[in-house]
Amino acid sequence: MIDINQIINLEKYPINDIGSLKYKELTNYTRKQLNEDGCCVLPNFIKPDSIRKMKDEVDRNLSKIYFTSDKHNPYFTKDDKTLPEDHPKRIFTVRQSGYLNSDDLEKDSDLNKFYDLEEMLKFVSDSLEVFPLYTWADP
């Protein structure tokens, strides 16, 4: 059984209390941030001890990480040469990402537990207003 309280700061972010007023206020806040800024920052969402454990796990598995480098604009669209050169759809930046497959996560790790949290999946789904939302399943 996953003890969500060991990983997530539930006092500040009650993602396990879906019917509560605090949960509704939280998802209203995340939706507003996503709609206005395209991202949402939740300071201290994951508890410091859990962050440390997750970082340590990633460090132990650096050789298994798949790295990519992509070039994109803020809209993830192709270059539109009909627009002025300074238009946001014409400004491309390089994004580098690293991926650790879920089947490479350590079985009892906080990172694996976090990945499997139904409460987290529901919270992200409610925040993005995407229903249903599924976790990625590596073969």
PDB file of C-alpha atoms in Angstrom:
ATOM      1  CA  MET A   1       0.000   0.000   0.000  1.00  0.00           C
ATOM      2  CA  ILE A   2       1.320   3.433  -0.943  1.00  0.00           C
ATOM      3  CA  ASP A   3       1.470   5.999   1.856  1.00  0.00           C
ATOM      4  CA  ILE A   4       0.784   9.132  -0.180  1.00  0.00           C
ATOM      5  CA  ASN A   5       1.391  11.303   2.900  1.00  0.00           C
ATOM      6  CA  GLN A   6       5.078  10.258   2.874  1.00  0.00           C
ATOM      7  CA  ILE A   7       5.482  11.659  -0.653  1.00  0.00           C
ATOM      8  CA  ILE A   8       3.079  14.591  -1.151  1.00  0.00           C
ATOM      9  CA  ASN A   9       2.448  17.588   1.100  1.00  0.00           C
ATOM     10  CA  LEU A  10      -1.249  16.825   1.594  1.00  0.00           C
ATOM     11  CA  GLU A  11      -1.794  19.642   4.078  1.00  0.00           C
ATOM     12  CA  LYS A  12      -1.073  22.196   1.369  1.00  0.00           C
ATOM     13  CA  TYR A  13      -2.164  20.085  -1.614  1.00  0.00           C
ATOM     14  CA  PRO A  14      -4.999  17.699  -0.597  1.00  0.00           C
ATOM     15  CA  ILE A  15      -5.106  15.697  -3.823  1.00  0.00           C
ATOM     16  CA  ASN A  16      -6.430  12.718  -1.867  1.00  0.00           C
ATOM     17  CA  ASP A  17      -9.585  14.594  -0.773  1.00  0.00           C
ATOM     18  CA  ILE A  18     -11.344  14.924  -4.127  1.00  0.00           C
ATOM     19  CA  GLY A  19     -14.735  16.091  -2.835  1.00  0.00           C
ATOM     20  CA  SER A  20     -13.355  18.785  -0.548  1.00  0.00           C
ATOM     21  CA  LEU A  21     -13.468  22.546  -0.973  1.00  0.00           C
ATOM     22  CA  LYS A  22      -9.643  22.676  -0.711  1.00  0.00           C
ATOM     23  CA  TYR A  23      -9.329  20.217  -3.604  1.00  0.00           C
ATOM     24  CA  LYS A  24     -11.720  22.298  -5.711  1.00  0.00           C
ATOM     25  CA  GLU A  25      -9.791  25.485  -4.885  1.00  0.00           C
ATOM     26  CA  LEU A  26      -6.531  23.731  -5.752  1.00  0.00           C
ATOM     27  CA  THR A  27      -7.740  22.479  -9.132  1.00  0.00           C
ATOM     28  CA  ASN A  28      -9.279  25.886  -9.895  1.00  0.00           C
ATOM     29  CA  TYR A  29      -5.860  27.407  -9.172  1.00  0.00           C
ATOM     30  CA  THR A  30      -3.986  24.886 -11.325  1.00  0.00           C
ATOM     31  CA  ARG A  31      -6.419  25.343 -14.233  1.00  0.00           C
ATOM     32  CA  LYS A  32      -6.103  29.127 -14.000  1.00  0.00           C
ATOM     33  CA  GLN A  33      -2.297  28.932 -14.026  1.00  0.00           C
ATOM     34  CA  LEU A  34      -2.281  26.488 -16.929  1.00  0.00           C
ATOM     35  CA  ASN A  35      -4.705  28.622 -18.937  1.00  0.00           C
ATOM     36  CA  GLU A  36      -2.876  31.897 -18.244  1.00  0.00           C
ATOM     37  CA  ASP A  37       0.764  30.784 -18.248  1.00  0.00           C
ATOM     38  CA  GLY A  38       0.826  27.359 -19.865  1.00  0.00           C
ATOM     39  CA  CYS A  39       2.394  25.894 -16.732  1.00  0.00           C
ATOM     40  CA  CYS A  40       1.720  25.623 -13.029  1.00  0.00           C
ATOM     41  CA  VAL A  41       4.202  25.731 -10.163  1.00  0.00           C
ATOM     42  CA  LEU A  42       3.289  24.005  -6.897  1.00  0.00           C
ATOM     43  CA  PRO A  43       6.080  24.803  -4.404  1.00  0.00           C
ATOM     44  CA  ASN A  44       6.847  21.996  -1.944  1.00  0.00           C
ATOM     45  CA  PHE A  45       4.298  19.683  -3.580  1.00  0.00           C
ATOM     46  CA  ILE A  46       6.594  16.714  -3.048  1.00  0.00           C
ATOM     47  CA  LYS A  47       8.091  16.477   0.421  1.00  0.00           C
ATOM     48  CA  PRO A  48      11.844  17.226   0.682  1.00  0.00           C
ATOM     49  CA  ASP A  49      12.787  13.733   1.903  1.00  0.00           C
ATOM     50  CA  SER A  50      10.903  12.167  -0.985  1.00  0.00           C
ATOM     51  CA  ILE A  51      12.537  14.554  -3.485  1.00  0.00           C
ATOM     52  CA  ARG A  52      15.943  13.476  -2.155  1.00  0.00           C
ATOM     53  CA  LYS A  53      15.034   9.787  -2.540  1.00  0.00           C
ATOM     54  CA  MET A  54      13.760  10.380  -6.088  1.00  0.00           C
ATOM     55  CA  LYS A  55      16.909  12.273  -7.066  1.00  0.00           C
ATOM     56  CA  ASP A  56      19.096   9.525  -5.616  1.00  0.00           C
ATOM     57  CA  GLU A  57      17.194   6.921  -7.633  1.00  0.00           C
ATOM     58  CA  VAL A  58      17.643   8.884 -10.850  1.00  0.00           C
ATOM     59  CA  ASP A  59      21.354   9.310 -10.098  1.00  0.00           C
ATOM     60  CA  ARG A  60      21.683   5.534  -9.637  1.00  0.00           C
ATOM     61  CA  ASN A  61      19.999   4.957 -13.007  1.00  0.00           C
ATOM     62  CA  LEU A  62      21.600   7.630 -15.193  1.00  0.00           C
ATOM     63  CA  SER A  63      22.866   5.006 -17.634  1.00  0.00           C
ATOM     64  CA  LYS A  64      19.249   3.942 -18.360  1.00  0.00           C
ATOM     65  CA  ILE A  65      17.996   7.440 -19.224  1.00  0.00           C
ATOM     66  CA  TYR A  66      17.041   8.111 -22.844  1.00  0.00           C
ATOM     67  CA  PHE A  67      17.943  11.662 -23.891  1.00  0.00           C
ATOM     68  CA  THR A  68      16.380  13.635 -26.744  1.00  0.00           C
ATOM     69  CA  SER A  69      16.846  17.079 -28.217  1.00  0.00           C
ATOM     70  CA  ASP A  70      14.046  18.799 -30.120  1.00  0.00           C
ATOM     71  CA  LYS A  71      13.484  22.229 -31.605  1.00  0.00           C
ATOM     72  CA  HIS A  72      10.019  23.754 -31.239  1.00  0.00           C
ATOM     73  CA  ASN A  73       8.045  26.955 -30.827  1.00  0.00           C
ATOM     74  CA  PRO A  74       5.659  27.654 -27.922  1.00  0.00           C
ATOM     75  CA  TYR A  75       2.779  26.226 -29.982  1.00  0.00           C
ATOM     76  CA  PHE A  76       4.560  23.037 -31.125  1.00  0.00           C
ATOM     77  CA  THR A  77       3.742  23.916 -34.745  1.00  0.00           C
ATOM     78  CA  LYS A  78       5.839  24.027 -37.910  1.00  0.00           C
ATOM     79  CA  ASP A  79       7.482  27.236 -39.071  1.00  0.00           C
ATOM     80  CA  ASP A  80       4.946  29.494 -40.787  1.00  0.00           C
ATOM     81  CA  LYS A  81       6.885  31.701 -43.204  1.00  0.00           C
ATOM     82  CA  THR A  82       3.776  33.774 -43.913  1.00  0.00           C
ATOM     83  CA  LEU A  83       4.194  35.358 -40.461  1.00  0.00           C
ATOM     84  CA  PRO A  84       6.757  38.029 -39.503  1.00  0.00           C
ATOM     85  CA  GLU A  85      10.121  36.659 -38.290  1.00  0.00           C
ATOM     86  CA  ASP A  86       9.522  37.945 -34.735  1.00  0.00           C
ATOM     87  CA  HIS A  87       6.123  36.235 -34.387  1.00  0.00           C
ATOM     88  CA  PRO A  88       6.091  33.652 -31.527  1.00  0.00           C
ATOM     89  CA  LYS A  89       5.138  30.905 -33.998  1.00  0.00           C
ATOM     90  CA  ARG A  90       8.433  31.598 -35.811  1.00  0.00           C
ATOM     91  CA  ILE A  91      10.668  31.554 -32.734  1.00  0.00           C
ATOM     92  CA  PHE A  92      12.109  28.108 -32.104  1.00  0.00           C
ATOM     93  CA  THR A  93      14.078  26.966 -29.061  1.00  0.00           C
ATOM     94  CA  VAL A  94      15.945  23.765 -28.337  1.00  0.00           C
ATOM     95  CA  ARG A  95      14.466  21.508 -25.686  1.00  0.00           C
ATOM     96  CA  GLN A  96      16.493  18.704 -24.212  1.00  0.00           C
ATOM     97  CA  SER A  97      14.778  15.983 -22.216  1.00  0.00           C
ATOM     98  CA  GLY A  98      15.776  12.822 -20.421  1.00  0.00           C
ATOM     99  CA  TYR A  99      13.416   9.909 -19.824  1.00  0.00           C
ATOM    100  CA  LEU A 100      13.682   7.075 -17.339  1.00  0.00           C
ATOM    101  CA  ASN A 101      11.186   4.390 -18.361  1.00  0.00           C
ATOM    102  CA  SER A 102       8.738   3.332 -15.687  1.00  0.00           C
ATOM    103  CA  ASP A 103       9.839  -0.295 -16.000  1.00  0.00           C
ATOM    104  CA  ASP A 104      13.334   0.872 -14.949  1.00  0.00           C
ATOM    105  CA  LEU A 105      12.053   2.412 -11.713  1.00  0.00           C
ATOM    106  CA  GLU A 106      13.002   0.597  -8.530  1.00  0.00           C
ATOM    107  CA  LYS A 107      10.002  -1.419  -7.304  1.00  0.00           C
ATOM    108  CA  ASP A 108       9.552   0.133  -3.842  1.00  0.00           C
ATOM    109  CA  SER A 109      10.912   3.589  -4.611  1.00  0.00           C
ATOM    110  CA  ASP A 110       9.110   6.868  -3.995  1.00  0.00           C
ATOM    111  CA  LEU A 111       9.437   7.666  -7.702  1.00  0.00           C
ATOM    112  CA  ASN A 112       7.668   4.444  -8.664  1.00  0.00           C
ATOM    113  CA  LYS A 113       5.016   4.959  -5.984  1.00  0.00           C
ATOM    114  CA  PHE A 114       4.450   8.539  -7.177  1.00  0.00           C
ATOM    115  CA  TYR A 115       4.098   7.319 -10.759  1.00  0.00           C
ATOM    116  CA  ASP A 116       1.444   4.790  -9.691  1.00  0.00           C
ATOM    117  CA  LEU A 117      -0.632   7.134  -7.495  1.00  0.00           C
ATOM    118  CA  GLU A 118      -4.259   7.111  -8.642  1.00  0.00           C
ATOM    119  CA  GLU A 119      -4.743  10.387  -6.738  1.00  0.00           C
ATOM    120  CA  MET A 120      -2.008  11.992  -8.829  1.00  0.00           C
ATOM    121  CA  LEU A 121      -3.540  10.777 -12.080  1.00  0.00           C
ATOM    122  CA  LYS A 122      -6.948  12.151 -11.030  1.00  0.00           C
ATOM    123  CA  PHE A 123      -5.403  15.475  -9.936  1.00  0.00           C
ATOM    124  CA  VAL A 124      -3.553  15.913 -13.242  1.00  0.00           C
ATOM    125  CA  SER A 125      -6.682  14.918 -15.164  1.00  0.00           C
ATOM    126  CA  ASP A 126      -8.790  17.450 -13.240  1.00  0.00           C
ATOM    127  CA  SER A 127      -6.141  20.150 -13.632  1.00  0.00           C
ATOM    128  CA  LEU A 128      -5.802  19.634 -17.387  1.00  0.00           C
ATOM    129  CA  GLU A 129      -9.529  18.969 -17.823  1.00  0.00           C
ATOM    130  CA  VAL A 130      -8.670  15.878 -19.855  1.00  0.00           C
ATOM    131  CA  PHE A 131     -10.925  12.907 -19.190  1.00  0.00           C
ATOM    132  CA  PRO A 132      -9.986  10.127 -19.031  1.00  0.00           C
ATOM    133  CA  LEU A 133      -6.233  10.386 -18.564  1.00  0.00           C
ATOM    134  CA  TYR A 134      -3.976   7.345 -18.462  1.00  0.00           C
ATOM    135  CA  THR A 135      -0.442   6.683 -17.287  1.00  0.00           C
ATOM    136  CA  TRP A 136       2.093   5.652 -19.883  1.00  0.00           C
ATOM    137  CA  ALA A 137       2.701   1.913 -19.798  1.00  0.00           C
ATOM    138  CA  ASP A 138       6.141   0.842 -20.950  1.00  0.00           C
ATOM    139  CA  PRO A 139       6.262  -2.568 -22.612  1.00  0.00           C
TER     140      PRO A 139
END
